GROMACS .gro file of C-alpha atoms in nm:
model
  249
    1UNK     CA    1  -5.836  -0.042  -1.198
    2UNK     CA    2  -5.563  -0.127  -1.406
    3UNK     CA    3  -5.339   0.088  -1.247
    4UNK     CA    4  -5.391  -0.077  -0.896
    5UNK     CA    5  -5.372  -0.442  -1.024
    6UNK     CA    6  -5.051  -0.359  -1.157
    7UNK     CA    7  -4.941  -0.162  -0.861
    8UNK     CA    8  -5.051  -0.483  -0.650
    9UNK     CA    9  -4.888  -0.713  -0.893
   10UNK     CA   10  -4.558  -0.500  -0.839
   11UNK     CA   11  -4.558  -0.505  -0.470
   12UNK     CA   12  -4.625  -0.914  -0.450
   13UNK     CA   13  -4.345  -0.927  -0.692
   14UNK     CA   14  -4.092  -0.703  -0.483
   15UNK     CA   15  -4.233  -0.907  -0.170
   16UNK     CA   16  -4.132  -1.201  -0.274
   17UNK     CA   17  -3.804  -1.092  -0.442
   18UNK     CA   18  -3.715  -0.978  -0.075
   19UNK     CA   19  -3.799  -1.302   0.070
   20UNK     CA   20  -3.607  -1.527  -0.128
   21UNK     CA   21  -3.307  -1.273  -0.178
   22UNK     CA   22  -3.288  -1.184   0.226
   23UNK     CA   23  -3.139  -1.499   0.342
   24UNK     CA   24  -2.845  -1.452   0.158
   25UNK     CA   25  -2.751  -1.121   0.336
   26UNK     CA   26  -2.859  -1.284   0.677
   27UNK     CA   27  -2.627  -1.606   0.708
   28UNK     CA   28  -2.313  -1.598   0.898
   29UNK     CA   29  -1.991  -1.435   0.743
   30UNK     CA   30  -1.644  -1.350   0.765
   31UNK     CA   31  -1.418  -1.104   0.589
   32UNK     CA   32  -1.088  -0.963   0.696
   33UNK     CA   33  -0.971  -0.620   0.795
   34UNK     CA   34  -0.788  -0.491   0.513
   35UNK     CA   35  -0.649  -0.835   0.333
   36UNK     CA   36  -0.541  -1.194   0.431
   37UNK     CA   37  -0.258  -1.270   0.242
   38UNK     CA   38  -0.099  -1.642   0.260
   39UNK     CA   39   0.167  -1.694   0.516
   40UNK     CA   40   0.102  -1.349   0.694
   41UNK     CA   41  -0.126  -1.242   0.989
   42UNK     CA   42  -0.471  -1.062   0.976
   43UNK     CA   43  -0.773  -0.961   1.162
   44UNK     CA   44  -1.098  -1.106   1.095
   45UNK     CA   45  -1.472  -1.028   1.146
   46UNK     CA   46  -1.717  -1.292   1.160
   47UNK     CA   47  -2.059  -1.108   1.116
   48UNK     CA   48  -2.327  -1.242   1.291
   49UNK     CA   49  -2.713  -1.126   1.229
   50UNK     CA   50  -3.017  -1.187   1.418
   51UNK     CA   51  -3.256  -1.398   1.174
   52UNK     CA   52  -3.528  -1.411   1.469
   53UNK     CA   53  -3.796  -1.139   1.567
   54UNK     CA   54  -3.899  -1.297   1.929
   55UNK     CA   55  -3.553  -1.412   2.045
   56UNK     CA   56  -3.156  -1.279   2.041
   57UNK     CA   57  -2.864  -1.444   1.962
   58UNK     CA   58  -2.700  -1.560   2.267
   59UNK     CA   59  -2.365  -1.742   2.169
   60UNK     CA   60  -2.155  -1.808   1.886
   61UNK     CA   61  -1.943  -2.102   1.779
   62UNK     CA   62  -1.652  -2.080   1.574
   63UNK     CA   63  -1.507  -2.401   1.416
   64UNK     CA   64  -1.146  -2.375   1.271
   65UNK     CA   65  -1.035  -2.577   1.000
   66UNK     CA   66  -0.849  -2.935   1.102
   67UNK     CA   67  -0.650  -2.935   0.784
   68UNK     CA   68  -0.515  -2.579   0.816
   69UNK     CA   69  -0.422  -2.548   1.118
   70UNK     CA   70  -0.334  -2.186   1.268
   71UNK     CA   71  -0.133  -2.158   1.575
   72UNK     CA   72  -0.211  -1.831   1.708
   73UNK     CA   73  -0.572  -1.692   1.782
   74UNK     CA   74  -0.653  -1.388   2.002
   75UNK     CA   75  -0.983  -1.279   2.062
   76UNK     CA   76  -1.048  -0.875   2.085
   77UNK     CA   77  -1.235  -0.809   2.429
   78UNK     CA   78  -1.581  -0.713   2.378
   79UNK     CA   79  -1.806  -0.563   2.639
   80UNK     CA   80  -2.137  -0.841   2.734
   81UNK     CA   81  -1.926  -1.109   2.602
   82UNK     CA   82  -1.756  -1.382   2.792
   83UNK     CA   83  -1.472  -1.546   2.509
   84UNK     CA   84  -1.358  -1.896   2.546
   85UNK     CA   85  -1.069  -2.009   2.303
   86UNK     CA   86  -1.035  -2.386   2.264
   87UNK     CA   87  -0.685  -2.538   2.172
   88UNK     CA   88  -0.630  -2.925   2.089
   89UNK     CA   89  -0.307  -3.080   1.997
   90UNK     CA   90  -0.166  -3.159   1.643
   91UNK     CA   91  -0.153  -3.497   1.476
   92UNK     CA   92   0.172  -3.282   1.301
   93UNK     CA   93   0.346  -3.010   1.468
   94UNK     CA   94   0.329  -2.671   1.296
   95UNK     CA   95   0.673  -2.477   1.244
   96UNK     CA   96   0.659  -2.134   1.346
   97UNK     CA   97   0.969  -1.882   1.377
   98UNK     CA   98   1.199  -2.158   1.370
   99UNK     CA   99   0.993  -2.328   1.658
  100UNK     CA  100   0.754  -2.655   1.664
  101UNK     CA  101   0.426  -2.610   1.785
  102UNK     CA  102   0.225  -2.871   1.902
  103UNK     CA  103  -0.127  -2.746   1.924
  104UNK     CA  104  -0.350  -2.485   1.766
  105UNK     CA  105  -0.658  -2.359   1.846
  106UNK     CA  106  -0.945  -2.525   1.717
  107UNK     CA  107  -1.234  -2.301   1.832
  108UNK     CA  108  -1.390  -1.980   1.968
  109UNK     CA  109  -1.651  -1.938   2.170
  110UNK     CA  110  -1.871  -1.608   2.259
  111UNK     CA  111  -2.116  -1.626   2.514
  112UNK     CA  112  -2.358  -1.347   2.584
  113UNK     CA  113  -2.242  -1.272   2.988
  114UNK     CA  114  -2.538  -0.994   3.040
  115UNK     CA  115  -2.806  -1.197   2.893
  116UNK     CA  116  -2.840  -0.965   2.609
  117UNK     CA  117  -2.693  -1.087   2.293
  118UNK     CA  118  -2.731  -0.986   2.000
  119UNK     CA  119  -3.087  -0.878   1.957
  120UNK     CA  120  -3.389  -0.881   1.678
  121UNK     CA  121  -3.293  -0.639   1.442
  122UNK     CA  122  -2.920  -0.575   1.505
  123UNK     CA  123  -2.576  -0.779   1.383
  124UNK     CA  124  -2.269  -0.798   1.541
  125UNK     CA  125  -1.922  -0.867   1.467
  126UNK     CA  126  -1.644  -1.089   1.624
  127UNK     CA  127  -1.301  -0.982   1.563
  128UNK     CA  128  -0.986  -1.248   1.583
  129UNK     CA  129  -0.643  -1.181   1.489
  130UNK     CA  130  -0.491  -1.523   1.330
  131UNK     CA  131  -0.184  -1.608   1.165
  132UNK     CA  132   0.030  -1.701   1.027
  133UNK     CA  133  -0.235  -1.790   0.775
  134UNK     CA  134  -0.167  -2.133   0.537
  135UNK     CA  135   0.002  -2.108   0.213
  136UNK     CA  136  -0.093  -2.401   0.032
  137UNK     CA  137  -0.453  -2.303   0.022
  138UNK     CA  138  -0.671  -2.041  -0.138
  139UNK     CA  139  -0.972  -2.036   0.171
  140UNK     CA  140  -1.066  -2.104   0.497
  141UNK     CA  141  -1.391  -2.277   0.576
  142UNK     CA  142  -1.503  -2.214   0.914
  143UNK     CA  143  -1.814  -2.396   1.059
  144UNK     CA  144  -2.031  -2.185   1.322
  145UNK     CA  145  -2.324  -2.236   1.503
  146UNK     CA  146  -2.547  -1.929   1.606
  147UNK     CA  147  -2.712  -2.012   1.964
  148UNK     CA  148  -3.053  -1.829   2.015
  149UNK     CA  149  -3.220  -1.742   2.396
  150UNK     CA  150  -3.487  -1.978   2.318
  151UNK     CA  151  -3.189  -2.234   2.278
  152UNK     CA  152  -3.264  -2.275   1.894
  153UNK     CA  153  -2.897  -2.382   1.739
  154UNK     CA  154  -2.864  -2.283   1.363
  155UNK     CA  155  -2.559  -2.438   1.189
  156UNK     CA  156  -2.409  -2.248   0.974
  157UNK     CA  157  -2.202  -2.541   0.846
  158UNK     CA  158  -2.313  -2.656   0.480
  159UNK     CA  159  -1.981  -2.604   0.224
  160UNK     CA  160  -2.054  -2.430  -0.073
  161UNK     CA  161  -1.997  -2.662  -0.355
  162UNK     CA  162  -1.887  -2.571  -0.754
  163UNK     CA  163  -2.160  -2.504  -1.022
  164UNK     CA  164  -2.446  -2.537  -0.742
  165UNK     CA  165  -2.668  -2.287  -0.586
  166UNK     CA  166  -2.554  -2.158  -0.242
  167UNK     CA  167  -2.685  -2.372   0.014
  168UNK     CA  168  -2.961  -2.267   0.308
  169UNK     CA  169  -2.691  -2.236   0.580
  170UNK     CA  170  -2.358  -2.205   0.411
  171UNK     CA  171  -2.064  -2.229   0.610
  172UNK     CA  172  -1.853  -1.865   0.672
  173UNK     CA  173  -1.543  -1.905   0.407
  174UNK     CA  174  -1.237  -1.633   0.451
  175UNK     CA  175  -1.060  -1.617   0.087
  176UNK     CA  176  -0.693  -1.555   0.117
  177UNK     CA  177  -0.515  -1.352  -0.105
  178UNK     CA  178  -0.160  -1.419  -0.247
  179UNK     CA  179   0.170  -1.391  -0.029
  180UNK     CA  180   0.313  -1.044  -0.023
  181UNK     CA  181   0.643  -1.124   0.079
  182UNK     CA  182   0.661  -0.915   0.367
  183UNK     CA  183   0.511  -1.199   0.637
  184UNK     CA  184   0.524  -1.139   0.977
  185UNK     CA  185   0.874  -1.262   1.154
  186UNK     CA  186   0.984  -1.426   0.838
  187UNK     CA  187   1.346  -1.478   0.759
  188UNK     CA  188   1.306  -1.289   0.443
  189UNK     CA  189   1.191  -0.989   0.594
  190UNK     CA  190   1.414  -1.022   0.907
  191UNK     CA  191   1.768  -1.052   0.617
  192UNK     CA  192   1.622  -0.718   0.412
  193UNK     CA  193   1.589  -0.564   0.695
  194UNK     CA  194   1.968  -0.615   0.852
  195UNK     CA  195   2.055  -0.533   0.473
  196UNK     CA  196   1.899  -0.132   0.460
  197UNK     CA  197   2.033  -0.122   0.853
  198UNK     CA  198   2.378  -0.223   0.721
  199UNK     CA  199   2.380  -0.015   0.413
  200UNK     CA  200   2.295   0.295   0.615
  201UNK     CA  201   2.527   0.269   0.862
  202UNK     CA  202   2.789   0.250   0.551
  203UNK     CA  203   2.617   0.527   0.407
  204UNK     CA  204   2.662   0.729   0.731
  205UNK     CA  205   3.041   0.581   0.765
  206UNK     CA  206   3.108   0.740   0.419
  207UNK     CA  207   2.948   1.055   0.456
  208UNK     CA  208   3.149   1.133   0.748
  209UNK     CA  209   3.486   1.112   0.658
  210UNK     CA  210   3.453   1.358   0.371
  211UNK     CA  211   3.267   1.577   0.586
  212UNK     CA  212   3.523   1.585   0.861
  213UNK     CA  213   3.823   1.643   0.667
  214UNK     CA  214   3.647   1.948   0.503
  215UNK     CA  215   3.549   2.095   0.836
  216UNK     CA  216   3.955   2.082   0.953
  217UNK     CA  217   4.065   2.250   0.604
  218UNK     CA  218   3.794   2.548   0.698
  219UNK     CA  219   3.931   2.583   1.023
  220UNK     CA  220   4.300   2.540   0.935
  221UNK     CA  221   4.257   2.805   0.679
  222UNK     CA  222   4.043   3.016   0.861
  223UNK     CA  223   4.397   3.017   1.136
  224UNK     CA  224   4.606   3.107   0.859
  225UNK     CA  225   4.420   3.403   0.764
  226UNK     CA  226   4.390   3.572   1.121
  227UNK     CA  227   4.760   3.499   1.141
  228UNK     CA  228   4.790   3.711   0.784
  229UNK     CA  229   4.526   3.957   0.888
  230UNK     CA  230   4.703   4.063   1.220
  231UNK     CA  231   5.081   4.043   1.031
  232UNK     CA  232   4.923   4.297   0.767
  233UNK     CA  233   4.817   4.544   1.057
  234UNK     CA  234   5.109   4.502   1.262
  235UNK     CA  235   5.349   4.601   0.923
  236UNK     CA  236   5.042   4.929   0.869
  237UNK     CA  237   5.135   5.062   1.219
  238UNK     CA  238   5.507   5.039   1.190
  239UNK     CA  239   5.530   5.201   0.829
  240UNK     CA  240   5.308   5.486   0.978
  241UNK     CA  241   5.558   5.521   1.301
  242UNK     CA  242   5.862   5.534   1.023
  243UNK     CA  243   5.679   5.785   0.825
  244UNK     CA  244   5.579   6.003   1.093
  245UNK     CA  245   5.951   5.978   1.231
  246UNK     CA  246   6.081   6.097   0.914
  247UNK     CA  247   5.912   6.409   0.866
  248UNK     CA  248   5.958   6.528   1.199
  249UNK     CA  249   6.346   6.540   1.139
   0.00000   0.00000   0.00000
């Protein structure tokens, strides 16, 4: 008897530990495909599960940030999805490459085009590629909102705030690591770059000459001794015509 009860007790316990410990593994997410360093470019996945058991996720919502702007967005194609990338102009152009832009997108939107989705049970993942990311900041926050075929709309759009718990729908935050110094198009990278072609093509300069003028001493010596060779024979065949000359008179 004791051993059930406690065996029951244990299985209640577990129970509940999954309940209250599930949501956190079920909200909406984003990490990034290697790293997401400030200033450079990167490709992100925003994972989306399916929280219901009677209905599938039909469309996704991604909100980016108004006070980090990021200039270019592409979408990866992905089969029984219909993408939709919103852009809206800037209160402050961006500089980009030495250029001004004046918009950046401002939103992404999946749409389920076979009807499909995602469905109970499964996740799925929504890749971007964004840059160049902002500098002056150490996250993203991105606000989604999950769409479900029985046109419930879950926002995933609560910020996580410091020394409280993590809220019931917490918005997907991207944390960016620190510049590399190696950015996409930047200046830096362009100058180090003319540098090492510059310094090889001196390298190559200075290797030649040395090698050149070596390969004309080899062959102006190697002339000299065929000359030599073919005097030395030429003197063998006349001393043997002289000494056969003498000592038949």
């Amino acid at each position: 008897m004791k051993a059930s009860r406690i065996a029951a007790v244990t299985a209640v316990a577990g129970t509940a530990v999954l309940a209250v410990s599930s949501p956190a593994f079920a909200h909406v997410s984003v990490q990034p495909e290697g790293t997401a360093a400030k200033g450079g470019y990167a490709v992100i996945d925003f994972k989306v599960p399916n929280e219901r058991d009677d209905a599938s996720t039909t469309k996704v919502e991604v909100n980016f940030p108004a006070d980090h702007p990021i200039a270019s967005v592409m979408p990866q194609p992905m089969a029984g999805w219909k993408i939709d990338v919103t852009k809206s102009k800037l209160a402050k152009p961006l500089e980009m490459h030495g250029e001004k832009i004046g918009e950046a997108v401002t939103k992404v939107t999946w749409t389920a085009s076979d009807g499909k989705g995602i469905q109970p049970g499964y996740f799925q993942k929504f890749p971007l590629s964004v840059g160049a990311l902002p500098e002056n900041t150490d996250e993203l926050v991105f606000k989604a909102l999950q769409t479900y075929s029985n046109k419930e709309v879950v926002r995933w759009i609560e910020a996580q705030q410091k020394g409280q718990e993590e809220p019931e729908n917490p918005a997907p935050v991207l944390a960016l690591s620190a510049a590399t110094g190696d950015h996409h198009g930047t200046a830096a990278a362009e100058d180090a770059a003319a540098e090492t072609s510059a310094k090889t093509e001196t390298t190559a300069a200075d290797d030649s000459g040395p090698s050149g003028g070596s390969d004309t001493t080899a062959r102006v010596l190697g002339i000299v001794g065929i000359v030599v060779g073919a005097a030395g024979v030429a003197y063998g065949v006349l001393a043997g015509r002289r000494r056969s000359t003498g000592s038949e008179a």
